[in-house]
Short mmCIF file of C-alpha atoms in Angstrom, two decimals:
data_model
loop_
_atom_site.label_atom_id
_atom_site.label_comp_id
_atom_site.label_asym_id
_atom_site.label_seq_id
_atom_site.Cartn_x
_atom_site.Cartn_y
_atom_site.Cartn_z
CA MET D 1008 137.87 176.87 95.35
CA GLY D 1009 140.82 175.48 93.38
CA LYS D 1010 141.93 179.05 92.62
CA ALA D 1011 141.80 179.86 96.34
CA ALA D 1012 144.07 176.89 97.04
CA ALA D 1013 146.47 178.09 94.34
CA LEU D 1014 146.57 181.61 95.81
CA LEU D 1015 147.29 180.20 99.27
CA ALA D 1016 150.13 178.05 97.94
CA ALA D 1017 151.59 181.04 96.09
CA ALA D 1018 151.31 183.24 99.20
CA THR D 1019 153.10 180.62 101.31
CA LEU D 1020 155.83 180.32 98.69
CA VAL D 1021 156.40 184.09 98.62
CA LEU D 1022 156.43 184.26 102.42
CA LEU D 1023 159.11 181.58 102.70
CA ALA D 1024 161.14 182.91 99.77
CA ARG D 1025 161.50 186.25 101.56
CA GLU D 1026 163.30 184.46 104.43
CA LEU D 1027 166.05 182.91 102.30
CA GLY D 1028 168.60 185.55 103.30
CA LEU D 1029 167.68 185.65 106.98
CA GLY D 1030 169.40 183.89 109.84
CA LEU D 1031 172.09 181.25 110.23
CA GLU D 1032 171.21 178.20 112.28
CA THR D 1033 174.49 177.33 113.97
CA THR D 1034 173.93 173.61 114.66
CA ASP D 1035 171.99 171.43 112.19
CA GLU D 1036 172.09 173.82 109.23
CA ALA D 1037 175.81 174.44 109.76
CA TYR D 1038 176.34 170.67 109.84
CA TYR D 1039 174.57 170.32 106.47
CA LEU D 1040 176.59 173.19 105.00
CA LEU D 1041 179.94 171.76 106.07
CA HIS D 1042 179.07 168.54 104.25
CA ALA D 1043 178.21 170.50 101.10
CA LEU D 1044 181.25 172.78 101.28
CA HIS D 1045 183.78 170.05 102.09
CA PRO D 1046 182.47 166.72 100.79
CA GLU D 1047 186.02 165.45 100.34
CA SER D 1048 186.73 165.89 104.08
CA ILE D 1049 183.85 163.71 105.29
CA ARG D 1050 185.37 160.38 106.34
CA LEU D 1051 182.52 159.04 108.50
CA PHE D 1052 178.86 159.19 107.59
CA PHE D 1053 175.58 157.39 108.12
CA THR D 1054 174.16 158.99 104.96
CA PRO D 1055 176.35 160.08 102.03
CA PHE D 1056 174.15 163.07 101.23
CA HIS D 1057 177.30 165.13 100.66
CA TRP D 1058 177.76 163.24 97.38
CA VAL D 1059 174.69 165.15 96.20
CA THR D 1060 174.91 168.44 98.10
CA GLY D 1061 178.56 168.97 97.17
CA PRO D 1062 177.79 169.46 93.45
CA MET D 1063 174.73 171.51 94.39
CA TRP D 1064 176.93 173.91 96.35
CA GLU D 1065 179.35 174.14 93.44
CA ALA D 1066 176.42 175.17 91.24
CA THR D 1067 175.14 177.86 93.62
CA GLY D 1068 178.08 179.24 95.61
CA SER D 1069 176.23 181.20 98.30
CA LEU D 1070 173.90 180.32 101.14
CA VAL D 1071 170.98 182.33 99.74
CA ALA D 1072 171.28 180.63 96.34
CA PHE D 1073 171.74 177.22 98.02
CA ARG D 1074 168.55 177.71 100.03
CA ALA D 1075 166.75 178.97 96.93
CA LEU D 1076 167.75 175.78 95.12
CA GLY D 1077 166.34 173.73 98.01
CA LEU D 1078 163.07 175.65 97.86
CA ALA D 1079 162.84 175.29 94.07
CA LEU D 1080 163.47 171.53 94.29
CA CYS D 1081 160.82 171.24 96.98
CA VAL D 1082 158.21 172.94 94.76
CA ALA D 1083 159.28 171.04 91.61
CA SER D 1084 159.05 167.66 93.33
CA ALA D 1085 155.57 168.48 94.61
CA MET D 1086 154.43 169.43 91.11
CA LEU D 1087 155.86 166.23 89.61
CA LEU D 1088 154.10 164.16 92.25
CA ALA D 1089 150.81 165.96 91.57
CA GLU D 1090 151.03 165.37 87.83
CA GLY D 1091 151.98 161.73 88.25
CA VAL D 1092 148.97 161.10 90.48
CA ARG D 1093 146.67 162.97 88.08
CA GLN D 1094 147.78 160.75 85.21
CA VAL D 1095 147.17 157.42 86.98
CA ALA D 1096 144.09 158.41 89.01
CA PRO D 1097 141.64 157.38 86.22
CA ARG D 1098 143.07 153.84 86.33
CA ALA D 1099 142.01 153.69 89.96
CA GLY D 1100 138.54 154.99 89.10
CA TRP D 1101 139.13 158.45 90.53
CA PRO D 1102 137.81 161.60 88.86
CA VAL D 1103 140.62 164.04 88.15
CA PRO D 1104 140.45 167.71 89.19
CA GLY D 1105 142.20 170.48 87.28
CA ARG D 1106 145.98 170.49 87.15
CA ILE D 1107 146.39 173.81 89.00
CA ALA D 1108 144.22 172.71 91.92
CA VAL D 1109 146.12 169.43 92.44
CA MET D 1110 149.51 171.09 92.11
CA ALA D 1111 148.46 173.80 94.56
CA GLY D 1112 147.53 171.23 97.19
CA SER D 1113 150.77 169.34 96.65
CA VAL D 1114 152.92 172.50 96.83
CA SER D 1115 151.18 173.63 100.03
CA GLY D 1116 151.90 170.26 101.60
CA ALA D 1117 155.55 170.42 100.53
CA LEU D 1118 155.98 173.93 101.93
CA VAL D 1119 155.14 172.76 105.44
CA TYR D 1120 158.88 171.98 105.49
CA GLY D 1121 159.54 175.72 105.70
CA SER D 1122 157.94 175.87 109.14
CA LEU D 1123 160.32 173.13 110.30
CA LEU D 1124 163.80 173.95 108.94
CA PRO D 1125 165.53 176.29 106.48
CA PHE D 1126 165.49 175.10 102.87
CA THR D 1127 169.23 174.34 102.97
CA PRO D 1128 169.59 171.03 101.08
CA SER D 1129 170.06 168.25 103.63
CA TYR D 1130 169.26 164.57 103.91
CA ASN D 1131 165.82 165.46 105.32
CA LEU D 1132 164.90 167.93 102.59
CA LEU D 1133 166.40 165.90 99.75
CA GLY D 1134 164.90 162.65 101.03
CA SER D 1135 161.49 164.28 100.67
CA VAL D 1136 162.35 165.95 97.35
CA PHE D 1137 163.71 162.85 95.63
CA GLY D 1138 161.14 160.54 97.23
CA CYS D 1139 158.27 162.63 95.82
CA MET D 1140 160.08 163.02 92.49
CA ALA D 1141 160.59 159.27 92.22
CA MET D 1142 156.94 158.58 92.97
CA GLY D 1143 155.69 161.21 90.52
CA LEU D 1144 158.07 160.18 87.74
CA GLY D 1145 157.33 156.51 88.34
CA LEU D 1146 153.60 157.12 87.96
CA LEU D 1147 154.19 159.21 84.83
CA ALA D 1148 156.26 156.34 83.41
CA MET D 1149 153.31 154.04 83.93
CA ALA D 1150 150.74 156.33 82.30
CA ALA D 1151 152.78 157.78 79.42
CA THR D 1152 153.01 156.61 75.83
CA GLN D 1153 155.61 154.03 74.85
CA ARG D 1154 158.63 156.29 74.12
CA ALA D 1155 157.88 158.85 76.83
CA GLY D 1156 157.20 156.06 79.33
CA TRP D 1157 160.73 154.70 79.01
CA SER D 1158 162.18 158.19 79.49
CA TRP D 1159 160.09 158.86 82.58
CA ALA D 1160 161.09 155.44 83.97
CA LEU D 1161 164.78 156.24 83.51
CA ALA D 1162 164.30 159.58 85.29
CA ALA D 1163 162.38 157.85 88.09
CA GLY D 1164 165.31 155.49 88.59
CA VAL D 1165 167.70 158.41 88.95
CA ALA D 1166 165.41 160.08 91.50
CA LEU D 1167 164.95 156.84 93.42
CA ALA D 1168 168.72 156.32 93.60
CA LEU D 1169 169.22 159.88 94.85
CA ALA D 1170 166.52 159.38 97.50
CA THR D 1171 168.26 156.21 98.67
CA ILE D 1172 171.68 157.88 98.74
CA VAL D 1173 170.62 160.90 100.77
CA LYS D 1174 168.30 158.98 103.12
CA PHE D 1175 168.22 155.22 102.80
CA PRO D 1176 164.83 154.55 104.50
CA ALA D 1177 163.18 157.22 102.32
CA GLY D 1178 164.46 155.58 99.15
CA MET D 1179 163.52 152.07 100.22
CA GLY D 1180 160.08 153.10 101.44
CA THR D 1181 159.34 154.99 98.24
CA ALA D 1182 160.55 152.05 96.15
CA GLY D 1183 158.27 149.65 98.03
CA LEU D 1184 155.18 151.82 97.59
CA LEU D 1185 155.96 152.48 93.93
CA ALA D 1186 156.43 148.77 93.29
CA LEU D 1187 153.02 148.02 94.79
CA LEU D 1188 151.37 150.65 92.61
CA TRP D 1189 153.06 149.27 89.50
CA LEU D 1190 152.00 145.75 90.44
CA VAL D 1191 148.33 146.72 90.68
CA LEU D 1192 147.93 149.62 88.24
CA ALA D 1193 150.38 148.93 85.40
CA LYS D 1194 149.58 146.98 82.27
CA ARG D 1195 151.71 143.97 81.41
CA GLU D 1196 153.58 145.66 78.56
CA GLU D 1197 154.28 148.70 80.77
CA ALA D 1198 156.00 146.55 83.38
CA LEU D 1199 158.99 146.20 81.05
CA ARG D 1200 159.74 149.89 81.67
CA LEU D 1201 160.91 148.95 85.14
CA ALA D 1202 164.14 147.87 83.44
CA ALA D 1203 164.81 151.51 82.56
CA LEU D 1204 164.02 152.52 86.13
CA LEU D 1205 166.50 150.00 87.53
CA ALA D 1206 169.13 151.05 84.99
CA GLY D 1207 168.77 154.70 85.98
CA ALA D 1208 169.15 153.81 89.66
CA VAL D 1209 172.22 151.60 89.19
CA VAL D 1210 174.05 154.06 86.93
CA THR D 1211 173.37 156.97 89.30
CA VAL D 1212 174.76 155.14 92.32
CA ALA D 1213 177.79 154.00 90.33
CA LEU D 1214 178.56 157.55 89.20
CA LEU D 1215 178.24 159.13 92.65
CA ALA D 1216 179.68 156.49 94.97
CA ALA D 1217 183.12 157.08 96.48
CA PRO D 1218 185.71 154.26 96.21
CA ASP D 1219 185.80 153.56 99.97
CA ALA D 1220 182.14 154.38 100.60
CA VAL D 1221 181.22 151.06 102.24
CA ALA D 1222 183.96 151.24 104.86
CA GLN D 1223 183.18 154.89 105.64
CA PHE D 1224 179.46 154.11 105.95
CA ARG D 1225 180.02 151.14 108.27
CA ALA D 1226 182.30 153.16 110.53
CA GLY D 1227 179.86 156.08 110.52
CA VAL D 1228 176.92 153.88 111.49
CA GLU D 1229 178.92 152.35 114.34
CA VAL D 1230 179.69 155.83 115.66
CA LEU D 1231 176.04 156.86 115.25
CA TRP D 1232 174.78 153.84 117.17
CA ALA D 1233 177.31 154.42 119.92
CA ALA D 1234 176.27 158.10 120.20
CA GLN D 1235 172.55 157.32 120.31
CA GLY D 1236 172.82 154.11 122.30
CA ASP D 1237 170.46 152.26 119.97
CA HIS D 1238 171.39 149.37 117.67
CA SER D 1239 167.88 148.04 117.11
CA THR D 1240 165.99 148.78 113.91
CA ALA D 1241 162.94 147.09 115.41
CA GLY D 1242 163.16 149.36 118.44
CA ARG D 1243 163.30 152.45 116.25
CA LEU D 1244 160.28 151.28 114.25
CA LEU D 1245 158.38 150.60 117.45
CA ARG D 1246 159.12 154.10 118.72
CA SER D 1247 158.00 155.54 115.39
CA ALA D 1248 154.73 153.60 115.65
CA GLN D 1249 154.25 154.95 119.16
CA ASP D 1250 154.91 158.49 117.93
CA ILE D 1251 152.22 158.17 115.26
CA ALA D 1252 149.76 156.54 117.66
CA GLN D 1253 150.33 159.42 120.06
CA MET D 1254 149.76 162.00 117.31
CA LEU D 1255 146.59 160.32 116.03
CA GLY D 1256 145.25 159.87 119.54
CA ALA D 1257 145.79 163.54 120.35
CA ALA D 1258 144.19 164.53 117.04
CA GLY D 1259 141.20 162.30 117.81
CA ILE D 1260 140.71 163.98 121.18
CA ALA D 1261 141.05 167.47 119.71
CA PHE D 1262 139.01 166.99 116.55
CA GLY D 1263 136.94 163.83 117.01
CA ALA D 1264 133.65 165.60 117.73
CA PRO D 1265 133.74 167.92 114.68
CA LEU D 1266 134.71 164.99 112.45
CA ALA D 1267 131.80 162.98 113.85
CA CYS D 1268 129.50 165.88 112.95
CA VAL D 1269 130.82 165.87 109.38
CA ALA D 1270 130.29 162.09 109.19
CA ALA D 1271 126.73 162.42 110.49
CA GLY D 1272 125.96 165.04 107.84
CA VAL D 1273 127.29 162.76 105.10
CA TRP D 1274 125.46 159.70 106.43
CA LEU D 1275 122.16 161.54 106.78
CA GLN D 1276 122.73 163.41 103.49
CA ARG D 1277 122.38 166.77 105.22
CA THR D 1278 124.92 169.08 103.64
CA TRP D 1279 124.21 171.80 106.19
CA LEU D 1280 125.18 169.43 109.02
CA ALA D 1281 128.44 168.46 107.30
CA LEU D 1282 129.24 172.14 106.72
CA ALA D 1283 128.49 172.83 110.37
CA GLY D 1284 130.97 170.09 111.27
CA MET D 1285 133.58 171.77 109.08
CA ALA D 1286 132.92 175.11 110.77
CA TRP D 1287 133.30 173.39 114.14
CA LEU D 1288 136.58 171.83 112.97
CA ALA D 1289 137.86 175.24 111.83
CA PHE D 1290 136.94 176.72 115.22
CA ALA D 1291 138.74 173.88 117.04
CA ILE D 1292 141.89 174.41 114.94
CA VAL D 1293 141.94 178.13 115.70
CA ALA D 1294 140.85 177.94 119.34
CA ASP D 1295 143.42 175.28 120.25
CA GLY D 1296 146.26 177.25 118.67
CA HIS D 1297 146.87 174.80 115.83
CA LEU D 1298 147.43 177.60 113.33
CA ALA D 1299 150.62 178.49 115.20
CA GLY D 1300 154.01 177.30 114.00
CA GLY D 1301 157.42 177.37 115.57
CA TYR D 1302 159.92 175.30 117.50
CA ASP D 1303 157.67 174.56 120.47
CA ARG D 1304 154.72 173.73 118.17
CA PHE D 1305 156.44 171.07 116.05
CA PRO D 1306 154.80 168.11 117.85
CA LEU D 1307 151.33 169.58 117.24
CA GLN D 1308 151.51 170.92 113.70
CA ALA D 1309 150.63 167.69 111.87
CA GLN D 1310 147.47 167.09 113.92
CA PRO D 1311 145.15 169.58 112.18
CA LEU D 1312 146.53 168.61 108.77
CA ALA D 1313 145.74 164.95 109.42
CA ALA D 1314 142.26 165.92 110.67
CA LEU D 1315 141.58 167.94 107.50
CA LEU D 1316 142.68 165.02 105.32
CA LEU D 1317 140.30 162.70 107.15
CA ALA D 1318 137.49 165.27 106.98
CA ALA D 1319 137.85 165.56 103.20
CA PHE D 1320 137.52 161.81 102.70
CA ILE D 1321 134.62 161.55 105.12
CA ALA D 1322 132.83 164.31 103.22
CA LYS D 1323 133.54 162.62 99.86
CA ALA D 1324 132.72 159.09 101.00
CA ARG D 1325 129.35 158.80 99.21
CA ASP D 1326 130.76 160.01 95.90
CA LEU D 1327 133.72 157.64 95.73
CA SER D 1328 133.83 154.05 94.59
CA PHE D 1329 136.51 152.33 96.63
CA THR D 1330 138.14 149.42 94.81
CA VAL D 1331 141.41 147.64 95.42
CA ARG D 1332 143.08 150.02 92.98
CA SER D 1333 141.67 153.21 94.45
CA ALA D 1334 142.29 152.07 98.02
CA LEU D 1335 145.91 151.23 97.19
CA LEU D 1336 146.48 154.63 95.57
CA VAL D 1337 145.06 156.45 98.59
CA ALA D 1338 146.91 154.24 101.09
CA SER D 1339 150.20 154.74 99.24
CA LEU D 1340 149.87 158.52 99.30
CA VAL D 1341 148.90 158.48 102.96
CA ALA D 1342 151.89 156.27 103.76
CA LEU D 1343 154.51 158.02 101.60
CA PRO D 1344 155.21 160.84 104.11
CA PHE D 1345 155.78 158.27 106.85
CA ALA D 1346 158.16 156.28 104.64
CA ILE D 1347 160.13 159.44 103.83
CA ALA D 1348 160.19 160.63 107.45
CA LEU D 1349 161.72 157.41 108.82
CA GLY D 1350 165.43 157.21 109.50
CA THR D 1351 166.26 159.84 112.11
CA SER D 1352 166.26 159.92 115.89
CA ASN D 1353 163.64 162.69 115.93
CA PRO D 1354 159.98 161.88 116.67
CA LEU D 1355 158.28 160.67 113.50
CA HIS D 1356 155.32 163.02 113.88
CA VAL D 1357 157.79 165.94 113.76
CA GLN D 1358 159.79 164.60 110.81
CA LEU D 1359 156.46 164.11 109.05
CA LEU D 1360 156.21 167.88 108.58
CA GLY D 1361 158.95 167.72 105.96
CA ALA D 1362 157.11 165.37 103.59
CA LEU D 1363 153.43 166.28 103.36
CA ALA D 1364 153.07 166.93 99.61
CA PRO D 1365 151.22 163.57 99.15
CA TRP D 1366 148.57 164.62 101.68
CA GLY D 1367 148.08 167.86 99.77
CA VAL D 1368 147.51 165.85 96.58
CA LEU D 1369 144.90 163.68 98.31
CA LEU D 1370 143.07 166.70 99.70
CA ALA D 1371 142.91 168.22 96.23
CA LEU D 1372 141.63 164.96 94.73
CA ALA D 1373 138.88 164.74 97.34
CA GLY D 1374 138.06 168.44 97.46
CA PHE D 1375 138.09 169.58 93.86
CA ALA D 1376 137.07 166.57 91.73
CA ALA D 1377 133.56 166.28 90.35
CA PRO D 1378 130.99 165.86 91.75
CA ARG D 1379 131.83 168.76 94.03
CA SER D 1380 131.53 168.19 97.78
CA TRP D 1381 131.55 171.57 99.50
CA PRO D 1382 132.70 170.19 102.87
CA ALA D 1383 135.59 168.37 101.15
CA ALA D 1384 136.48 171.50 99.17
CA LEU D 1385 136.48 173.49 102.39
CA ALA D 1386 138.87 170.96 103.94
CA ALA D 1387 141.26 171.37 100.99
CA VAL D 1388 141.19 175.18 101.28
CA MET D 1389 141.55 175.03 105.07
CA PHE D 1390 144.64 172.87 104.53
CA GLY D 1391 146.22 175.71 102.53
CA ILE D 1392 145.20 178.25 105.17
CA THR D 1393 146.70 176.16 107.97
CA VAL D 1394 149.97 175.69 106.11
CA PHE D 1395 150.22 179.44 105.42
CA ALA D 1396 149.49 180.26 109.07
CA GLN D 1397 152.05 177.77 110.37
CA ALA D 1398 154.66 179.08 107.95
CA SER D 1399 153.93 182.61 109.18
CA GLY D 1400 154.00 181.59 112.82
CA HIS D 1401 157.36 179.84 112.63
CA ALA D 1402 159.02 183.24 112.05
CA GLY D 1403 158.38 184.02 115.71
CA GLN D 1404 160.27 180.95 116.89
CA PRO D 1405 162.36 179.35 114.14
CA TYR D 1406 164.34 176.19 114.69
CA ARG D 1407 167.20 176.96 117.11
CA THR D 1408 167.47 180.62 116.14
CA ARG D 1409 165.99 183.91 117.30
CA PRO D 1410 162.81 185.31 115.68
CA MET D 1411 163.08 186.42 112.07
CA ALA D 1412 162.31 189.99 113.13
CA GLU D 1413 165.66 190.03 114.97
CA GLN D 1414 167.67 188.98 111.91
CA ARG D 1415 168.81 192.54 111.10
CA GLU D 1416 172.60 192.54 111.39
CA HIS D 1417 174.41 192.42 108.04
CA VAL D 1418 177.35 190.01 107.88
CA THR D 1419 179.45 188.83 104.97
CA LEU D 1420 181.09 185.43 105.21
CA PRO D 1421 183.74 184.52 102.61
CA GLN D 1422 182.16 181.19 101.72
CA LEU D 1423 178.47 181.86 102.39
CA GLY D 1424 178.01 185.40 101.10
CA GLN D 1425 175.83 188.15 102.58
CA LEU D 1426 173.26 187.39 105.27
CA LYS D 1427 171.18 189.11 107.90
CA VAL D 1428 171.57 187.55 111.33
CA ASP D 1429 170.65 188.35 114.93
CA ARG D 1430 173.05 190.22 117.22
CA PRO D 1431 174.38 187.19 119.14
CA THR D 1432 175.17 185.41 115.88
CA ALA D 1433 176.83 188.54 114.47
CA ALA D 1434 178.93 188.79 117.64
CA MET D 1435 179.97 185.15 117.29
CA VAL D 1436 181.00 185.78 113.66
CA GLN D 1437 183.11 188.79 114.64
CA ALA D 1438 184.77 186.86 117.48
CA LEU D 1439 185.71 184.00 115.17
CA LEU D 1440 187.02 186.31 112.46
CA ALA D 1441 189.11 188.18 115.03
CA ALA D 1442 190.54 184.90 116.32
CA ALA D 1443 191.45 183.81 112.80
CA THR D 1444 193.21 187.11 112.18
CA ARG D 1445 195.09 187.04 115.48
CA CYS D 1446 196.57 183.60 114.88
CA SER D 1447 196.71 183.78 111.07
CA ILE D 1448 194.49 180.74 110.74
CA ARG D 1449 194.54 179.98 107.05
CA PRO D 1450 191.38 178.95 105.15
CA GLY D 1451 191.40 175.20 104.67
CA THR D 1452 192.96 174.39 108.05
CA PRO D 1453 190.90 171.49 109.52
CA PHE D 1454 188.94 172.20 112.69
CA ILE D 1455 187.40 170.21 115.53
CA ASP D 1456 184.20 171.42 117.20
CA LEU D 1457 183.85 170.49 120.90
CA TYR D 1458 180.82 170.66 121.01
CA ASN D 1459 177.73 171.55 118.97
CA LEU D 1460 179.00 174.70 117.25
CA PRO D 1461 179.77 173.51 113.70
CA ALA D 1462 179.05 177.05 112.45
CA ALA D 1463 182.57 177.93 113.66
CA GLY D 1464 183.93 175.97 110.72
CA LEU D 1465 181.83 178.02 108.31
CA VAL D 1466 183.24 181.30 109.62
CA LEU D 1467 186.82 180.01 109.79
CA GLN D 1468 186.53 178.50 106.28
CA ALA D 1469 187.70 175.26 107.87
CA PRO D 1470 186.86 171.74 106.73
CA PRO D 1471 185.93 169.30 109.48
CA LEU D 1472 188.48 166.74 110.58
CA VAL D 1473 186.81 163.40 109.74
CA SER D 1474 183.27 164.62 110.59
CA PRO D 1475 181.66 167.82 111.89
CA TRP D 1476 179.28 165.87 114.13
CA MET D 1477 180.59 165.44 117.69
CA LEU D 1478 178.08 165.51 120.54
CA ASP D 1479 180.20 164.78 123.60
CA ALA D 1480 183.56 163.36 124.71
CA SER D 1481 182.58 159.75 124.10
CA HIS D 1482 181.23 160.50 120.63
CA ALA D 1483 184.25 162.66 119.76
CA ALA D 1484 186.64 159.92 120.93
CA ARG D 1485 185.06 157.43 118.53
CA VAL D 1486 185.16 159.90 115.64
CA LEU D 1487 188.77 160.95 116.27
CA GLN D 1488 189.90 157.31 116.27
CA HIS D 1489 189.67 157.68 112.50
CA ALA D 1490 191.73 160.90 112.36
CA ASP D 1491 195.32 161.12 111.20
CA PRO D 1492 197.42 161.99 114.31
CA ALA D 1493 199.45 164.60 112.42
CA ALA D 1494 196.28 166.27 111.12
CA LEU D 1495 194.85 166.21 114.64
CA ARG D 1496 197.86 168.06 116.04
CA GLY D 1497 197.57 170.68 113.28
CA ALA D 1498 193.81 171.26 113.61
CA THR D 1499 192.10 174.36 114.94
CA LEU D 1500 190.06 173.62 118.07
CA VAL D 1501 186.81 175.30 119.10
CA VAL D 1502 186.22 174.28 122.71
CA LYS D 1503 184.10 175.29 125.66
CA SER D 1504 185.88 177.81 127.82
CA ASN D 1505 185.96 175.50 130.83
CA HIS D 1506 187.77 172.82 128.76
CA ALA D 1507 185.41 170.23 130.19
CA ALA D 1508 184.80 166.78 128.72
CA LEU D 1509 187.56 166.63 126.13
CA PRO D 1510 188.18 163.33 124.32
CA PRO D 1511 191.26 161.27 125.29
CA GLN D 1512 192.98 162.15 122.01
CA LEU D 1513 193.33 165.71 123.42
CA ALA D 1514 194.52 164.66 126.88
CA GLY D 1515 197.55 166.95 126.66
CA PHE D 1516 195.56 170.04 125.70
CA PRO D 1517 196.36 172.98 125.76
CA ALA D 1518 199.98 171.98 125.22
CA GLY D 1519 200.70 172.28 121.51
CA TRP D 1520 198.01 174.90 120.87
CA ARG D 1521 197.78 178.65 121.43
CA LEU D 1522 194.72 180.68 122.38
CA CYS D 1523 193.46 182.89 119.54
CA GLY D 1524 190.22 184.32 120.90
CA ALA D 1525 186.92 183.70 122.65
CA GLY D 1526 183.22 184.25 122.08
CA THR D 1527 179.75 183.08 123.03
CA ALA D 1528 177.57 180.55 121.25
CA PRO D 1529 174.37 182.33 120.16
CA LEU D 1530 172.04 179.41 120.80
CA ASP D 1531 172.75 178.56 124.44
CA GLY D 1532 175.09 181.36 125.53
CA VAL D 1533 177.94 178.96 126.32
CA PRO D 1534 181.40 180.64 126.15
CA PHE D 1535 183.88 179.10 123.72
CA GLU D 1536 187.54 179.53 122.82
CA VAL D 1537 189.46 179.17 119.57
CA TRP D 1538 192.87 177.50 119.72
CA ALA D 1539 195.31 177.15 116.81
CA ALA D 1540 198.18 174.69 116.51
CA ALA D 1541 201.32 176.23 118.01
CA GLY D 1542 203.68 174.82 115.42
#
């Protein structure tokens, strides 16, 4: 059964790797890319992930290679997490399955991200990557021999600092869970290795931090709060709790009866009844469409995965000895995806899809460790099947782009390299290139996006003025308060064709600019115009 899980993980990896050169998401992905391409131009931020993605872009140099790096980091972090858990599991009294089986479960869980977003390095992807790396390396530091333990601790500190930089809640949540595990599982002499962990974290932040980072962060958070209308951390946490309660409640309604059947089989020691419950659970997953992935399925995708995790532990309940140590290890791995997912305005049960490697590890521990529980092993294999199916299904409705089957038009962008995109995106690219040619817009000329088409900057080879993130006139006005007036007058503008809802800093528009061309946004079909400074 462990080999089946490994084959499923490999199949999912191949499936997602084949999509690395397909499509260009013109909103969120373009926003991430502008940060990586022009880290020096970002003057407002609520996460300095461009400190990390900037060097990554320098090392890759094309969008396909950049995505491939994101995918490779995703897989590597899952494998590190799996090995770290394997090494400390005996301290918690848990039998340890084979390395391949545990890594397969972890990689399958990590690859759920591919059904959510492209593997372009972003604060969401890297928060998950470095959070899982920090946890895995921190556990390895605890379990390793003296010299190796200090080295692993230093590496864990670096990973923890990177997680905190790219996504502050992910770093803090991971640090809290790792500290609890060290407190309970580590020996007294091993605790000294935390000094190396702290040293690695401090040095990493010191090397990456920009001189005026604090002021830029404070201004960026103020703009973010104004845009989202929410200043309350407690309110955000409450909404996140409501999101999770909603997800678990829906999962209970959908899968409660099959799970009860599995529990009855375990309680009565009737393996056939537990297996029947697993068959019922599989039928419910298929019949209710939970194998499907895609934009409109995001709120539902985590439900069957949570149900399979619970089924595995129900099936294994009689074989496990739950102590404080074992309970803490399980609880930490259950909680780690939630800790990583916090920190965005998106529903938590959707963000959760980007951080499920720990659940894959738990399913492998329950499903493949001796003594073998066939219902638990089935749950672990069904987890891999569900992930593969959701990754396949997302191709029909990817995030804010047309189906992968429509990504057939070859385009070459000076900064991003060769891609295959859909026809509306190819038309947008041609319109922007024609506008740049008509007005001789030079690469490196700052641009302002009004609104929600940051991909224009990628085509025009234009760094954002202050920030590429402007949602509406009010948001843009707050961002442009931090712009140099001379740079503002010399910027290229990408505006809606009706010139509606411009910020007050552009009250005199179009005076001072000349029209260079027009096109249509591929996502929503809204016409746009490109204007260059007249001087």
